[in-house]
Amino acid sequence: MAWDLLLPVFVALISILVSSTEGTIYTESQDLVHQIGETTSFICSAKLSVGDVMVVKSPERTAAVVTAMSLDSVTPAIVPGFESQVVAELDAAISATNPPYRNITITYNIDSVTANDSGIYECEKGTVKRNFNLRVVGPPTEISVTVDRLQGVNLTKDLTYDRNKYHYSRALWWAHVALDQPGNFDITAAITADPVADVTWYKITPGSTEKILVAAGEVITIERMDPNLNGSQFICTAMNDYGEISVSVLIELMYKPRDPVISMPDAYPEEGKPLFIECSFDAHPPATVFYTKEDPVTKQWERIGTGQSPGLYINDVQLDRDVGTYKCVGENALGESEGEIRIHGKPKNVDIYVGEIYGDSVDVHLTAFSAVAVSFRLSLNYTDEKGVEVQFAETIDKSSMQAPPNIRVPYEIKLPKSKTLYSLSLEASNRHGNAFSSGTNITSAHEGVTRPATTEIKQATSTYQKSSAMPRYNGHSLLFIVLCFTLKRFML
């Protein structure tokens, strides 16, 4: 009798448990495979009773939330951004079960799948989940390139820098290689592809169109000192069963400034005149050039002017101020180099021009270039009969000199009659220093015969002018003149 009373209650409890919609999802988990560009969708159906919550998730975030506050007001909340992909449909009828429920169907649509759509999509209700694993296959979609072991270079051209590696994001990359860094470097390709792609590297040298196979695999090692490296392209090709893509890495060598070219490393300017000295460097990226001058007292280098200048320009040379040692400095992101410039005030081009030789005397011109007045000191050297070296020196009177900068003075040298071979040297001095000529040898003609200087003598130029002294003639010369005069009278 007691069992007959309890049986209806037991059946009612079982009915309640069986009819409960907790965790009821009709759809089973699935694995989906689609090629890039295809259309796909997956459907999640479930029973919703009052208080139930159903969630649909994409691989990155929640796409929709359905909440049943009552069976008459089931609210599908589609997350912004998914409105065109997620569609929720409710059955009109409410079940007659206890508890009652309504069926809901959520469809997730992807019109044209891409590699980014790959991943796990979830349908979740209570403690029950259904997964839809979408695998998107197709040709490789992206190659990103990393060039390793490039040290401390500031690069442009839309490239970013991170922990001594340069990361690129375009179809053509520039690998700026620091030439003065030691060792080789690697280029690494990261491929986005499903299925996995085979990677091959080719090289095209400058001036050629031929693709040379370099290596297979994602990493290649480049020799930094390869003479054909600058301007070479390394082409990375990724290929699988669905297709292939490729990118190029253009190698551009970078090096600090070197090989300075100075238009006038030793300058001898004129007082009061302008001076321009240009300095350039072989560098990549191009060098910024500036100039410094050494302080003669502190020996410190002081920068001249501000900013970049194409050359060292002095508008009005003042030797007392401007004479000294200068540096042109070229710098870029890889380092700097320098060249030396000297502005001189001392004389230059000191020389002795030998004219005609008359027995024991010689006409010479003493020359020098100097921005200011100079003093000449002429030395005559020979060896006497006893083998003793003899030297005579004489300072030249400044009143006979031309004005600077091209100084020239005629001078007559009296030669001792004991010797026929002599050596001359000349020193020119001004307040900024002195300079010397090279040795000049002359041979005298003590017999009184006029003859040109020997091949050892530096001949006078076409601008040579004899000394103001009256010309002297020997006996043979006078006889020749008389004969010429007589012949002329006879012909008339």
Coordinates of C-alpha atoms in Angstrom, one line a residue:
M1 CA 0.0 0.0 0.0
A2 CA 2.8 2.4 0.9
W3 CA 4.5 1.5 -2.5
D4 CA 1.4 2.4 -4.4
L5 CA 1.4 5.8 -2.7
L6 CA 5.1 6.5 -3.4
L7 CA 5.2 5.3 -7.0
P8 CA 3.5 8.3 -8.5
V9 CA 5.9 10.6 -6.6
F10 CA 8.9 8.7 -7.8
V11 CA 7.7 8.7 -11.4
A12 CA 7.2 12.5 -11.2
L13 CA 10.7 13.1 -9.9
I14 CA 12.2 10.9 -12.7
S15 CA 10.1 12.8 -15.2
I16 CA 11.4 16.1 -14.0
L17 CA 15.0 14.9 -14.1
V18 CA 14.6 13.4 -17.6
S19 CA 12.8 16.4 -19.0
S20 CA 15.4 18.9 -17.6
T21 CA 17.2 20.9 -20.3
E22 CA 20.4 21.5 -18.3
G23 CA 23.3 20.9 -20.7
T24 CA 21.1 19.7 -23.6
I25 CA 22.9 20.5 -26.9
Y26 CA 21.8 18.6 -29.9
T27 CA 24.9 19.3 -32.1
E28 CA 28.1 17.3 -31.8
S29 CA 31.6 18.6 -32.0
Q30 CA 33.0 18.7 -35.5
D31 CA 36.3 19.1 -37.3
L32 CA 36.0 21.3 -40.4
V33 CA 38.6 21.7 -43.3
H34 CA 38.1 24.4 -45.9
Q35 CA 40.3 26.0 -48.5
I36 CA 40.9 29.7 -48.4
G37 CA 38.0 31.5 -50.1
E38 CA 35.4 28.8 -49.5
T39 CA 32.1 29.4 -47.6
T40 CA 31.4 27.5 -44.4
S41 CA 29.0 27.5 -41.4
F42 CA 28.3 25.5 -38.3
I43 CA 25.1 25.1 -36.4
C44 CA 24.5 24.8 -32.7
S45 CA 21.0 23.7 -31.5
A46 CA 19.9 23.4 -27.9
K47 CA 16.9 23.4 -25.5
L48 CA 16.3 26.5 -23.5
S49 CA 14.3 26.6 -20.3
V50 CA 13.8 29.6 -18.1
G51 CA 17.1 30.8 -16.7
D52 CA 19.3 29.1 -19.2
V53 CA 22.2 30.9 -20.9
M54 CA 23.8 29.9 -24.1
V55 CA 27.1 31.3 -25.4
V56 CA 28.8 31.1 -28.8
K57 CA 32.5 32.0 -29.1
S58 CA 34.9 32.6 -32.0
P59 CA 38.6 31.7 -31.6
E60 CA 39.3 35.2 -30.3
R61 CA 36.2 36.3 -28.4
T62 CA 32.5 35.8 -27.6
A63 CA 30.2 36.2 -30.6
A64 CA 26.7 35.9 -29.1
V65 CA 24.9 35.3 -25.7
V66 CA 21.4 34.0 -25.5
T67 CA 19.5 34.4 -22.2
A68 CA 16.0 32.9 -21.4
M69 CA 14.5 35.2 -18.8
S70 CA 11.1 33.6 -19.6
L71 CA 10.1 31.4 -22.5
D72 CA 8.2 34.3 -23.9
S73 CA 11.2 36.6 -23.9
V74 CA 14.3 34.8 -25.1
T75 CA 16.9 37.5 -25.9
P76 CA 19.8 36.7 -28.3
A77 CA 22.5 39.3 -27.8
I78 CA 24.8 39.4 -30.9
V79 CA 28.2 41.1 -30.1
P80 CA 28.9 44.1 -32.3
G81 CA 31.0 43.0 -35.3
F82 CA 29.3 39.6 -35.6
E83 CA 25.9 40.8 -36.8
S84 CA 26.5 39.6 -40.3
Q85 CA 27.8 36.2 -39.2
V86 CA 25.7 35.0 -36.3
V87 CA 21.9 34.3 -36.7
A88 CA 19.7 33.0 -33.8
E89 CA 16.4 31.3 -34.5
L90 CA 13.8 30.2 -31.8
D91 CA 11.0 27.6 -32.3
A92 CA 7.6 29.2 -31.9
A93 CA 6.2 26.3 -29.8
I94 CA 6.9 25.9 -26.2
S95 CA 7.1 22.2 -25.1
A96 CA 4.5 20.7 -22.9
T97 CA 7.1 19.0 -20.8
N98 CA 8.0 19.8 -17.2
P99 CA 9.9 22.1 -17.2
P100 CA 8.8 23.5 -20.5
Y101 CA 11.5 24.7 -23.0
R102 CA 11.9 26.1 -26.5
N103 CA 14.4 25.0 -29.1
I104 CA 17.0 27.5 -30.3
T105 CA 19.3 27.2 -33.3
I106 CA 22.4 29.5 -33.7
T107 CA 24.2 29.5 -37.1
Y108 CA 27.7 30.9 -37.4
N109 CA 28.5 31.8 -41.1
I110 CA 31.8 32.6 -42.8
D111 CA 31.3 33.7 -46.4
S112 CA 35.0 33.5 -47.5
V113 CA 37.4 31.8 -45.1
T114 CA 40.9 33.1 -44.6
A115 CA 43.9 31.8 -42.8
N116 CA 43.0 34.0 -39.9
D117 CA 39.6 32.2 -39.4
S118 CA 41.4 29.0 -38.4
G119 CA 40.8 27.9 -34.8
I120 CA 38.2 26.5 -32.4
Y121 CA 34.7 27.8 -32.2
E122 CA 32.6 26.9 -29.1
C123 CA 28.9 26.5 -28.3
E124 CA 28.4 26.4 -24.5
K125 CA 25.3 25.9 -22.4
G126 CA 25.8 25.3 -18.7
T127 CA 28.6 22.7 -18.3
V128 CA 28.3 21.2 -21.8
K129 CA 30.4 22.4 -24.7
R130 CA 30.6 21.6 -28.3
N131 CA 33.7 22.5 -30.3
F132 CA 34.0 23.2 -34.0
N133 CA 37.7 23.0 -35.1
L134 CA 38.1 24.9 -38.3
R135 CA 41.3 24.3 -40.3
V136 CA 41.9 26.6 -43.2
V137 CA 44.2 25.2 -45.9
G138 CA 45.7 26.9 -48.8
P139 CA 48.9 28.4 -50.2
P140 CA 51.3 30.3 -47.9
T141 CA 49.8 33.7 -47.0
E142 CA 52.7 35.5 -45.3
I143 CA 56.5 35.6 -45.1
S144 CA 58.1 37.7 -42.4
V145 CA 61.8 38.2 -42.4
T146 CA 64.3 38.8 -39.6
V147 CA 67.9 39.7 -40.2
D148 CA 70.0 38.8 -37.2
R149 CA 73.3 40.1 -35.8
L150 CA 73.2 43.6 -37.2
Q151 CA 74.6 45.8 -34.5
G152 CA 73.3 49.3 -33.5
V153 CA 72.3 50.8 -36.8
N154 CA 69.6 53.5 -37.0
L155 CA 67.5 52.5 -40.0
T156 CA 64.8 54.2 -41.9
K157 CA 62.5 53.1 -44.8
D158 CA 59.6 51.9 -42.6
L159 CA 61.7 49.3 -40.7
T160 CA 61.5 48.7 -37.0
Y161 CA 64.4 47.7 -34.7
D162 CA 64.2 45.3 -31.8
R163 CA 67.0 43.7 -29.8
N164 CA 69.6 43.8 -32.5
K165 CA 67.2 42.3 -35.0
Y166 CA 65.4 44.1 -37.8
H167 CA 61.9 43.1 -38.5
Y168 CA 60.2 43.8 -41.9
S169 CA 56.6 43.7 -43.1
R170 CA 56.6 44.3 -46.8
A171 CA 57.0 42.3 -50.0
L172 CA 60.5 43.9 -50.6
W173 CA 62.7 44.4 -47.6
W174 CA 66.0 46.2 -47.2
A175 CA 68.7 44.6 -45.1
H176 CA 71.1 47.3 -44.1
V177 CA 74.3 45.5 -43.3
A178 CA 77.0 47.1 -41.2
L179 CA 80.1 46.3 -43.2
D180 CA 82.6 47.0 -40.4
Q181 CA 80.9 44.5 -38.0
P182 CA 82.7 41.2 -37.6
G183 CA 81.4 37.8 -38.7
N184 CA 78.5 36.6 -40.9
F185 CA 74.8 37.2 -40.4
D186 CA 71.6 35.2 -40.8
I187 CA 68.3 35.9 -42.6
T188 CA 65.4 34.0 -41.2
A189 CA 62.0 33.6 -42.8
A190 CA 58.8 32.9 -40.8
I191 CA 56.1 31.3 -43.0
T192 CA 52.4 31.4 -42.4
A193 CA 51.0 28.4 -44.2
D194 CA 48.7 25.3 -43.7
P195 CA 49.8 22.8 -44.8
V196 CA 53.5 23.5 -44.0
A197 CA 55.4 25.0 -46.9
D198 CA 58.8 24.1 -48.3
V199 CA 61.2 27.1 -48.1
T200 CA 63.9 27.8 -50.7
W201 CA 66.3 30.7 -51.0
Y202 CA 67.7 32.1 -54.2
K203 CA 70.2 34.9 -55.0
I204 CA 70.4 37.5 -57.8
T205 CA 73.6 39.4 -58.0
P206 CA 73.7 43.0 -59.2
G207 CA 73.5 43.4 -62.9
S208 CA 72.1 39.9 -63.4
T209 CA 68.6 38.4 -63.7
E210 CA 69.7 34.8 -63.0
K211 CA 68.3 33.2 -59.9
I212 CA 71.0 31.1 -58.2
L213 CA 69.9 28.4 -55.7
V214 CA 71.4 29.2 -52.3
A215 CA 69.8 26.9 -49.7
A216 CA 66.7 25.2 -48.6
G217 CA 65.1 25.9 -45.2
E218 CA 64.0 29.0 -43.3
V219 CA 67.5 30.3 -42.3
I220 CA 70.4 31.2 -44.5
T221 CA 73.8 32.5 -43.5
I222 CA 75.3 35.4 -45.4
E223 CA 79.0 36.2 -45.7
R224 CA 79.4 39.8 -44.8
M225 CA 82.6 40.2 -46.9
D226 CA 81.1 38.7 -50.0
P227 CA 82.4 41.2 -52.8
N228 CA 79.0 40.8 -54.6
L229 CA 76.9 41.4 -51.5
N230 CA 76.0 45.0 -51.9
G231 CA 72.9 45.3 -54.1
S232 CA 72.2 41.5 -54.1
Q233 CA 68.7 40.2 -53.7
F234 CA 67.9 37.1 -51.7
I235 CA 64.6 35.7 -52.8
C236 CA 62.7 33.5 -50.3
T237 CA 60.0 31.2 -51.9
A238 CA 57.5 29.2 -49.8
M239 CA 55.5 26.5 -51.6
N240 CA 53.0 23.8 -50.6
D241 CA 50.3 21.8 -52.4
Y242 CA 48.0 24.8 -52.8
G243 CA 50.5 27.4 -54.2
E244 CA 53.5 29.5 -53.4
I245 CA 54.6 33.1 -52.5
S246 CA 57.9 34.8 -52.4
V247 CA 59.6 37.9 -51.1
S248 CA 62.9 39.6 -51.8
V249 CA 65.5 40.9 -49.4
L250 CA 67.7 43.6 -50.9
I251 CA 71.1 43.9 -49.3
E252 CA 72.4 47.4 -48.8
L253 CA 75.8 47.7 -47.2
M254 CA 76.3 50.4 -44.6
Y255 CA 79.7 51.6 -43.4
K256 CA 81.1 54.5 -41.5
P257 CA 82.8 57.4 -43.3
R258 CA 86.1 56.5 -44.9
D259 CA 88.6 57.8 -47.5
P260 CA 88.3 61.6 -47.0
V261 CA 88.8 63.6 -50.2
I262 CA 90.2 67.1 -49.4
S263 CA 90.4 69.7 -52.2
M264 CA 93.4 71.4 -50.6
P265 CA 95.0 69.5 -47.7
D266 CA 97.8 72.1 -47.5
A267 CA 96.7 75.6 -48.1
Y268 CA 98.9 78.7 -48.6
P269 CA 96.3 81.5 -48.8
E270 CA 96.9 85.1 -49.5
E271 CA 96.3 87.7 -46.7
G272 CA 92.9 89.3 -47.0
K273 CA 91.6 86.9 -49.7
P274 CA 88.8 84.3 -49.3
L275 CA 89.7 80.6 -48.9
F276 CA 87.4 77.6 -49.6
I277 CA 88.4 74.0 -48.9
E278 CA 86.0 71.2 -49.6
C279 CA 86.0 67.8 -47.8
S280 CA 83.9 64.7 -48.6
F281 CA 83.8 61.1 -47.5
D282 CA 82.8 57.8 -48.9
A283 CA 80.0 56.7 -46.5
H284 CA 76.6 55.0 -46.4
P285 CA 74.4 56.4 -45.2
P286 CA 75.9 59.7 -46.3
A287 CA 78.1 61.5 -43.8
T288 CA 77.4 64.8 -42.1
V289 CA 80.6 66.8 -42.4
F290 CA 81.8 69.5 -39.9
Y291 CA 85.1 71.2 -39.2
T292 CA 87.3 71.7 -36.1
K293 CA 90.5 73.7 -35.4
E294 CA 93.2 73.0 -32.9
D295 CA 93.8 75.7 -30.3
P296 CA 97.5 76.4 -30.4
V297 CA 97.6 77.0 -26.6
T298 CA 95.3 74.4 -25.1
K299 CA 95.7 71.8 -28.0
Q300 CA 92.0 71.2 -27.8
W301 CA 89.8 70.9 -30.9
E302 CA 87.1 73.5 -31.2
R303 CA 84.2 73.1 -33.7
I304 CA 83.9 75.8 -36.3
G305 CA 80.5 77.1 -37.1
T306 CA 77.2 75.3 -36.6
G307 CA 75.4 72.6 -38.6
Q308 CA 76.6 70.9 -41.7
S309 CA 78.8 72.7 -44.2
P310 CA 79.9 71.6 -47.6
G311 CA 83.4 73.1 -47.0
L312 CA 85.7 75.2 -44.8
Y313 CA 85.1 78.8 -45.9
I314 CA 87.1 81.8 -44.6
N315 CA 85.9 85.0 -46.2
D316 CA 88.9 87.2 -45.3
V317 CA 92.1 85.3 -44.5
Q318 CA 94.1 86.8 -41.6
L319 CA 97.2 84.6 -41.3
D320 CA 97.8 85.5 -37.6
R321 CA 94.3 84.2 -36.9
D322 CA 93.7 81.5 -39.4
V323 CA 97.0 79.7 -39.7
G324 CA 96.9 76.3 -38.0
T325 CA 95.7 72.7 -38.2
Y326 CA 92.1 71.8 -39.0
K327 CA 90.1 68.6 -39.2
C328 CA 87.1 67.8 -41.4
V329 CA 85.0 65.2 -39.6
G330 CA 82.5 63.0 -41.3
E331 CA 80.0 61.1 -39.2
N332 CA 76.9 58.8 -39.7
A333 CA 75.1 56.2 -37.6
L334 CA 78.0 53.8 -37.8
G335 CA 80.8 56.0 -36.7
E336 CA 83.1 58.8 -37.9
S337 CA 86.3 59.5 -39.7
E338 CA 88.4 62.5 -40.2
G339 CA 90.9 64.2 -42.5
E340 CA 93.5 66.8 -41.7
I341 CA 93.8 70.3 -43.3
R342 CA 96.7 72.6 -42.7
I343 CA 96.6 76.4 -43.4
H344 CA 100.2 77.6 -43.8
G345 CA 101.6 81.1 -43.4
K346 CA 105.2 80.1 -44.1
P347 CA 106.7 80.4 -47.6
K348 CA 106.5 77.8 -50.2
N349 CA 107.9 77.1 -53.7
V350 CA 111.3 78.4 -52.7
D351 CA 113.7 78.0 -55.7
I352 CA 116.7 79.3 -57.5
Y353 CA 116.5 80.0 -61.2
V354 CA 120.0 80.0 -62.8
G355 CA 120.5 82.3 -65.8
E356 CA 123.7 82.9 -67.8
I357 CA 127.2 82.3 -66.4
Y358 CA 129.9 84.8 -67.1
G359 CA 133.3 83.5 -66.0
D360 CA 133.3 83.9 -62.3
S361 CA 129.8 85.3 -61.9
V362 CA 126.3 83.9 -62.3
D363 CA 123.0 85.6 -62.7
V364 CA 120.2 84.0 -60.7
H365 CA 116.6 84.7 -59.7
L366 CA 115.5 83.9 -56.1
T367 CA 111.8 83.1 -55.8
A368 CA 109.2 82.2 -53.2
F369 CA 105.5 82.3 -52.6
S370 CA 104.6 84.0 -49.3
A371 CA 101.5 85.9 -48.2
V372 CA 103.8 88.3 -46.2
A373 CA 107.3 89.7 -46.6
V374 CA 110.2 87.2 -46.5
S375 CA 113.9 87.2 -45.8
F376 CA 116.2 85.3 -48.2
R377 CA 119.4 83.7 -47.1
L378 CA 121.5 82.3 -49.9
S379 CA 124.2 79.7 -49.3
L380 CA 127.1 78.7 -51.6
N381 CA 128.9 75.4 -50.9
Y382 CA 131.9 73.8 -52.5
T383 CA 134.9 71.7 -51.5
D384 CA 138.4 73.3 -51.6
E385 CA 141.7 71.8 -52.8
K386 CA 142.3 70.3 -49.4
G387 CA 138.9 68.5 -49.4
V388 CA 137.4 70.8 -46.8
E389 CA 133.8 71.8 -47.4
V390 CA 133.4 75.6 -47.5
Q391 CA 130.1 77.4 -47.1
F392 CA 129.3 81.1 -47.6
A393 CA 125.9 82.5 -46.6
E394 CA 124.5 85.9 -47.3
T395 CA 121.2 87.6 -46.4
I396 CA 119.5 89.4 -49.4
D397 CA 118.5 93.0 -49.2
K398 CA 114.6 93.1 -49.0
S399 CA 114.5 96.4 -50.9
S400 CA 115.1 94.6 -54.2
M401 CA 112.2 92.1 -53.7
Q402 CA 108.9 92.2 -55.4
A403 CA 105.8 92.5 -53.2
P404 CA 104.0 89.3 -51.9
P405 CA 102.8 86.8 -52.6
N406 CA 104.9 85.9 -55.7
I407 CA 108.3 87.2 -54.6
R408 CA 111.2 87.3 -57.1
V409 CA 114.5 89.0 -56.8
P410 CA 117.4 89.1 -59.4
Y411 CA 120.9 88.5 -57.9
E412 CA 124.5 88.2 -59.1
I413 CA 126.7 85.6 -57.4
K414 CA 130.5 86.0 -57.4
L415 CA 132.2 82.6 -57.6
P416 CA 135.6 81.8 -56.1
K417 CA 138.1 81.0 -58.9
S418 CA 139.5 78.0 -57.2
K419 CA 136.7 75.7 -58.2
T420 CA 134.3 75.1 -61.1
L421 CA 131.5 73.1 -59.3
Y422 CA 129.3 74.8 -56.7
S423 CA 126.1 74.0 -54.9
L424 CA 123.5 76.7 -54.1
S425 CA 120.6 76.6 -51.6
L426 CA 118.1 79.2 -50.5
E427 CA 116.1 79.7 -47.3
A428 CA 113.0 81.9 -47.2
S429 CA 111.6 83.0 -43.9
N430 CA 108.7 85.0 -42.6
R431 CA 107.0 85.4 -39.3
H432 CA 105.1 82.1 -39.7
G433 CA 108.1 79.9 -40.5
N434 CA 110.7 79.1 -43.1
A435 CA 111.2 76.8 -46.2
F436 CA 114.2 75.7 -48.2
S437 CA 114.9 75.1 -51.9
S438 CA 116.4 71.9 -53.2
G439 CA 120.1 72.0 -54.0
T440 CA 121.1 73.6 -57.3
N441 CA 124.5 72.8 -58.9
I442 CA 126.3 75.2 -61.2
T443 CA 129.6 75.1 -63.1
S444 CA 131.7 78.3 -63.6
A445 CA 133.5 79.3 -66.8
H446 CA 136.8 80.9 -65.6
E447 CA 138.2 81.1 -69.1
G448 CA 135.7 83.8 -69.9
V449 CA 133.7 81.7 -72.4
T450 CA 130.0 82.4 -72.1
R451 CA 128.0 79.1 -72.2
P452 CA 124.6 78.0 -71.0
A453 CA 124.2 76.2 -67.7
T454 CA 124.8 72.4 -67.8
T455 CA 122.0 69.9 -67.6
E456 CA 122.4 69.8 -63.9
I457 CA 121.3 73.5 -63.7
K458 CA 117.7 74.4 -63.4
Q459 CA 117.1 76.6 -66.4
A460 CA 115.3 79.9 -66.2
T461 CA 111.8 80.1 -67.5
S462 CA 110.6 82.3 -70.4
T463 CA 109.9 85.1 -67.9
Y464 CA 113.6 85.2 -66.9
Q465 CA 115.0 88.7 -66.7
K466 CA 118.7 89.4 -66.4
S467 CA 120.2 91.5 -63.7
S468 CA 120.1 95.2 -64.1
A469 CA 123.9 95.2 -64.4
M470 CA 125.4 96.0 -67.9
P471 CA 126.0 93.0 -70.1
R472 CA 129.5 91.8 -70.4
Y473 CA 131.1 90.4 -73.6
N474 CA 134.3 88.3 -74.2
G475 CA 136.7 88.7 -77.1
H476 CA 135.0 86.1 -79.4
S477 CA 131.7 87.9 -79.0
L478 CA 133.1 91.3 -79.9
L479 CA 134.8 89.9 -83.1
F480 CA 131.6 88.3 -84.2
I481 CA 129.7 91.6 -83.8
V482 CA 132.3 93.6 -85.8
L483 CA 132.2 91.1 -88.7
C484 CA 128.4 91.2 -88.8
F485 CA 128.4 95.0 -88.9
T486 CA 131.0 95.1 -91.8
L487 CA 129.1 92.6 -93.9
K488 CA 125.9 94.7 -93.5
R489 CA 127.7 97.9 -94.7
F490 CA 129.1 96.0 -97.7
M491 CA 125.7 94.7 -98.8
L492 CA 124.3 98.2 -98.7

